[in-house]
Coordinates of C-alpha atoms and ligand atoms in Angstrom, one line a residue:
M271 CA 60.4 9.9 -28.2
F272 CA 58.3 7.4 -30.1
K273 CA 58.2 9.8 -33.1
E274 CA 62.0 9.9 -33.3
L275 CA 62.3 6.1 -33.8
P276 CA 62.9 4.8 -37.3
R277 CA 59.8 3.9 -39.2
W278 CA 60.5 0.1 -39.3
L279 CA 61.0 0.0 -35.5
K280 CA 57.7 1.7 -35.0
L281 CA 56.0 -0.8 -37.2
A282 CA 57.7 -3.7 -35.5
L283 CA 56.6 -2.3 -32.0
V284 CA 53.0 -1.9 -33.1
A285 CA 53.0 -5.3 -34.7
S286 CA 54.4 -7.0 -31.6
V287 CA 51.8 -5.4 -29.4
V288 CA 49.0 -6.5 -31.7
L289 CA 50.5 -10.0 -31.9
S290 CA 50.7 -10.3 -28.1
W291 CA 46.9 -10.2 -28.2
V292 CA 46.7 -13.4 -30.2
P293 CA 47.4 -15.8 -27.3
L294 CA 44.8 -13.9 -25.2
A295 CA 42.3 -14.2 -28.0
L296 CA 43.0 -17.9 -28.3
V297 CA 42.6 -18.4 -24.6
A298 CA 39.4 -16.5 -24.5
R299 CA 38.1 -18.5 -27.5
A300 CA 39.1 -21.8 -25.8
R301 CA 37.2 -20.8 -22.7
F302 CA 33.9 -20.1 -24.5
A303 CA 33.8 -22.1 -27.6
T304 CA 32.8 -25.8 -27.4
S305 CA 34.5 -28.5 -29.4
T306 CA 34.3 -32.3 -29.7
K307 CA 38.0 -32.7 -30.1
P308 CA 40.1 -33.5 -27.0
R309 CA 41.9 -30.4 -25.7
L310 CA 45.6 -29.9 -26.4
H311 CA 47.5 -32.1 -24.0
V312 CA 51.1 -31.0 -23.6
V313 CA 52.3 -33.4 -20.9
F314 CA 50.7 -36.8 -21.4
D315 CA 51.7 -38.5 -18.1
M316 CA 49.5 -41.6 -18.2
D317 CA 46.3 -39.8 -19.0
N318 CA 45.8 -41.4 -22.4
Q319 CA 46.5 -45.1 -22.8
P320 CA 45.4 -47.6 -25.4
R321 CA 42.5 -49.6 -24.1
F322 CA 39.5 -51.6 -25.2
K323 CA 36.0 -50.6 -24.5
A324 CA 33.5 -53.1 -23.1
Q325 CA 32.3 -55.6 -25.8
Q326 CA 34.9 -54.4 -28.3
V327 CA 36.7 -56.9 -30.5
N328 CA 40.2 -57.8 -29.4
P329 CA 42.1 -59.4 -32.3
L330 CA 44.8 -60.7 -29.9
F331 CA 42.6 -63.6 -28.8
A332 CA 41.3 -66.4 -31.1
D333 CA 37.7 -65.8 -30.0
G334 CA 38.1 -62.1 -30.5
R335 CA 36.6 -61.3 -27.1
E336 CA 37.9 -58.3 -25.2
A337 CA 36.3 -59.4 -21.9
R338 CA 38.2 -62.6 -20.9
P339 CA 36.4 -65.5 -19.2
P340 CA 37.7 -66.6 -15.8
V341 CA 40.7 -68.9 -15.8
P342 CA 39.6 -72.5 -15.6
G343 CA 39.5 -73.6 -12.0
T344 CA 38.6 -70.1 -10.7
V345 CA 36.7 -70.5 -7.4
P346 CA 34.1 -67.7 -6.8
F347 CA 34.7 -66.1 -3.5
S348 CA 32.3 -64.0 -1.5
P349 CA 33.0 -63.0 2.1
V350 CA 29.4 -63.8 3.0
A351 CA 27.6 -66.5 1.1
P352 CA 24.6 -64.7 -0.4
D353 CA 21.5 -65.9 1.5
P354 CA 18.3 -65.1 -0.4
V355 CA 16.5 -64.3 2.9
V356 CA 19.1 -61.8 3.9
E357 CA 19.2 -60.3 0.3
T358 CA 15.4 -59.9 -0.1
G359 CA 13.9 -59.8 3.4
K360 CA 11.5 -62.6 2.3
R361 CA 11.2 -66.2 3.3
A362 CA 8.8 -68.4 1.3
G363 CA 7.1 -65.3 -0.1
E364 CA 6.5 -63.7 3.3
W365 CA 8.4 -60.7 4.9
V366 CA 10.6 -62.0 7.7
A367 CA 9.4 -61.0 11.1
A368 CA 12.9 -60.7 12.6
V369 CA 16.2 -59.3 11.3
P370 CA 18.0 -62.4 9.9
L371 CA 21.4 -61.2 11.2
K372 CA 22.9 -61.3 14.7
V373 CA 21.5 -58.1 16.3
D374 CA 23.8 -56.5 18.8
L375 CA 24.6 -53.0 19.9
A376 CA 27.3 -52.7 17.2
L377 CA 24.8 -53.3 14.5
V378 CA 22.3 -50.8 15.9
R379 CA 25.1 -48.2 16.2
R380 CA 26.1 -48.9 12.6
G381 CA 22.4 -48.4 11.7
K382 CA 22.3 -45.1 13.5
D383 CA 25.3 -43.9 11.7
R384 CA 23.9 -44.9 8.3
Y385 CA 20.5 -43.6 9.1
H386 CA 21.9 -40.1 9.7
I387 CA 23.6 -40.2 6.4
Y388 CA 20.9 -41.7 4.1
C389 CA 17.5 -41.3 5.8
E390 CA 17.6 -38.3 8.2
P391 CA 17.6 -35.7 5.5
C392 CA 14.0 -36.6 4.7
H393 CA 12.8 -38.6 7.7
G394 CA 14.3 -36.4 10.4
V395 CA 16.5 -37.1 13.4
A396 CA 13.8 -38.9 15.3
G397 CA 11.9 -40.3 12.3
Y398 CA 8.9 -38.0 12.2
G399 CA 9.3 -37.2 8.5
D400 CA 10.6 -33.7 9.4
G401 CA 14.1 -33.8 8.1
P402 CA 15.8 -30.6 6.6
V403 CA 14.9 -31.6 3.1
A404 CA 11.3 -32.1 4.0
K405 CA 11.3 -28.7 5.8
R406 CA 12.8 -26.9 2.9
A407 CA 10.3 -28.5 0.5
D408 CA 7.5 -27.3 2.8
Q409 CA 8.9 -23.7 2.6
L410 CA 9.2 -23.8 -1.2
Q411 CA 5.6 -25.0 -1.6
E412 CA 6.2 -26.3 -5.2
G413 CA 3.4 -28.8 -4.9
T414 CA 5.5 -31.7 -6.1
W415 CA 6.8 -32.9 -2.8
T416 CA 5.5 -36.0 -1.0
Q417 CA 5.8 -35.8 2.8
P418 CA 8.3 -38.5 4.0
A419 CA 6.4 -41.0 6.2
S420 CA 6.7 -40.8 10.0
F421 CA 7.9 -44.0 11.6
H422 CA 5.8 -43.4 14.6
T423 CA 2.5 -44.5 13.1
D424 CA 0.7 -47.8 13.7
L425 CA 1.1 -48.5 10.0
V426 CA 4.9 -48.3 10.0
R427 CA 5.3 -49.8 13.5
G428 CA 3.4 -52.8 12.1
R429 CA 5.7 -53.3 9.1
P430 CA 7.7 -56.5 9.5
P431 CA 11.5 -56.0 9.4
G432 CA 11.6 -57.8 6.0
Q433 CA 9.3 -55.2 4.6
L434 CA 11.3 -52.3 6.0
F435 CA 14.4 -53.8 4.5
N436 CA 12.6 -54.0 1.2
T437 CA 11.5 -50.4 1.5
V438 CA 15.1 -49.3 1.9
T439 CA 16.3 -51.6 -1.0
N440 CA 13.6 -50.8 -3.6
G441 CA 12.0 -47.6 -2.3
I442 CA 8.2 -47.4 -1.9
R443 CA 5.7 -45.3 -3.8
N444 CA 7.4 -41.8 -3.9
M445 CA 10.5 -42.8 -2.0
P446 CA 13.5 -43.7 -4.1
P447 CA 15.4 -47.0 -3.7
Y448 CA 18.6 -47.0 -1.6
G449 CA 19.7 -50.6 -2.5
P450 CA 22.3 -49.4 -5.0
Q451 CA 24.0 -47.1 -2.4
I452 CA 23.7 -49.0 0.8
P453 CA 25.2 -52.5 1.2
V454 CA 22.9 -55.3 2.4
R455 CA 24.3 -55.5 6.0
D456 CA 24.0 -51.7 6.4
R457 CA 20.4 -51.8 5.2
W458 CA 19.6 -54.4 7.9
A459 CA 21.5 -52.2 10.4
I460 CA 19.3 -49.3 9.5
V461 CA 16.2 -51.5 10.0
T462 CA 17.3 -52.2 13.6
Y463 CA 17.8 -48.5 14.2
I464 CA 14.3 -47.7 12.9
R465 CA 13.0 -50.2 15.4
A466 CA 15.1 -48.5 18.1
L467 CA 13.7 -45.1 17.1
Q468 CA 10.1 -46.6 17.3
L469 CA 10.8 -48.1 20.7
S470 CA 12.2 -44.8 21.9
R471 CA 8.8 -43.1 21.3
N472 CA 6.5 -46.0 22.1
A473 CA 7.7 -48.3 24.8
R474 CA 5.8 -49.8 27.7
L475 CA 7.3 -50.4 31.1
E476 CA 7.3 -54.2 30.4
D477 CA 9.8 -53.5 27.5
V478 CA 12.4 -52.3 30.0
P479 CA 14.7 -55.1 31.4
P480 CA 13.6 -55.7 35.0
E481 CA 17.0 -54.8 36.4
L482 CA 16.7 -51.3 34.9
V483 CA 13.1 -50.6 35.9
S484 CA 14.0 -49.3 39.4
K485 CA 16.3 -46.7 37.8
L486 CA 13.3 -45.3 35.8
Q487 CA 11.0 -45.0 38.8
Ligands
HEC152 C1 14.4 -38.2 -0.5 C2 13.7 -38.3 0.7 C3 13.7 -39.7 1.4 C4 14.8 -40.4 1.8 C5 16.3 -39.9 1.7 C6 14.3 -41.6 2.5 N1 13.0 -41.6 2.4 FE1 11.8 -43.0 3.2 N2 10.2 -42.1 2.5 C7 10.2 -40.9 1.8 C8 8.9 -40.6 1.3 C9 8.5 -39.4 0.5 C10 8.0 -41.6 1.8 C11 6.5 -41.8 1.6 C12 6.3 -42.3 0.3 C13 4.9 -42.3 -0.2 O1 4.0 -42.4 0.6 O2 4.7 -42.1 -1.4 C14 8.9 -42.5 2.6 C15 8.4 -43.6 3.3 C16 9.2 -44.5 4.0 C17 8.7 -45.5 4.9 C18 7.3 -45.9 5.1 C19 6.9 -46.9 4.0 C20 5.7 -47.7 4.4 O3 5.8 -48.8 4.8 O4 4.6 -47.1 4.1 C21 9.8 -46.1 5.5 C22 9.8 -47.2 6.5 C23 11.0 -45.4 5.0 N3 10.6 -44.4 4.2 C24 12.3 -45.6 5.4 C25 13.4 -45.0 4.9 C26 14.8 -45.3 5.2 C27 15.2 -46.4 6.2 C28 15.6 -44.4 4.6 C29 17.1 -44.4 4.6 C30 17.7 -45.5 4.0 C31 14.7 -43.5 3.8 N4 13.4 -43.9 4.0 C32 15.2 -42.5 3.1 C33 11.3 -40.2 1.5 C34 12.6 -40.5 1.7

């Protein structure tokens, strides 16, 4: 049947089949080739808008500064006035010996919650340094892993809360800092939960409130 068609129609058919490969070839090329030019953007929506980058010059203002100073009379507002003791865990150069916030069940619960997100992967559910990441690293035996510390050693039990807070904030030796991820109050909450974990493994009868002792015996 194809043979009976006029020559020009045959040519046109062949040409259109070949041309239909062009978009495919372009798509394939776009998928694998890299380019520094932004990709073709058909519907702009609000994806691209004129803006200034930090520290650029903005000729709109007499001083040419893109970042504008606060309006005169602006009052700085912070929900909690930053207290250096709360921020650093240190008072007069010494680690604080008590958590400088009101410690209640809600704070410890918050700490438990945050602990399971940020610390448990390495330190383990009960704080023995046997979290899933630590176990996996043990399996891999790559020789680059430092065992996360157990909290149930005399060394860590003896660390004042201020120092534990600082360990979370800035990390210690091979442990990375978590200050950038965890807000100050949550870091203290985690400290209270570490204390709770330590007590759960190392408590004396005298630590139990007298009205609960009879329940234990
Ligand atoms: C990526 C794994 C990892 C995570 C996550 C992690 N740690 Fe650690 N942590 C370590 C390692 C490793 C050490 C031991 C560091 C060393 O000895 O070099 C350590 C040590 C410690 C110590 C003992 C420090 C001392 O006084 O000697 C404390 C306390 C501690 N971590 C608390 C935390 C808390 C709280 C969190 C969650 C906010 C946390 N860690 C999250 C790996 C981790």
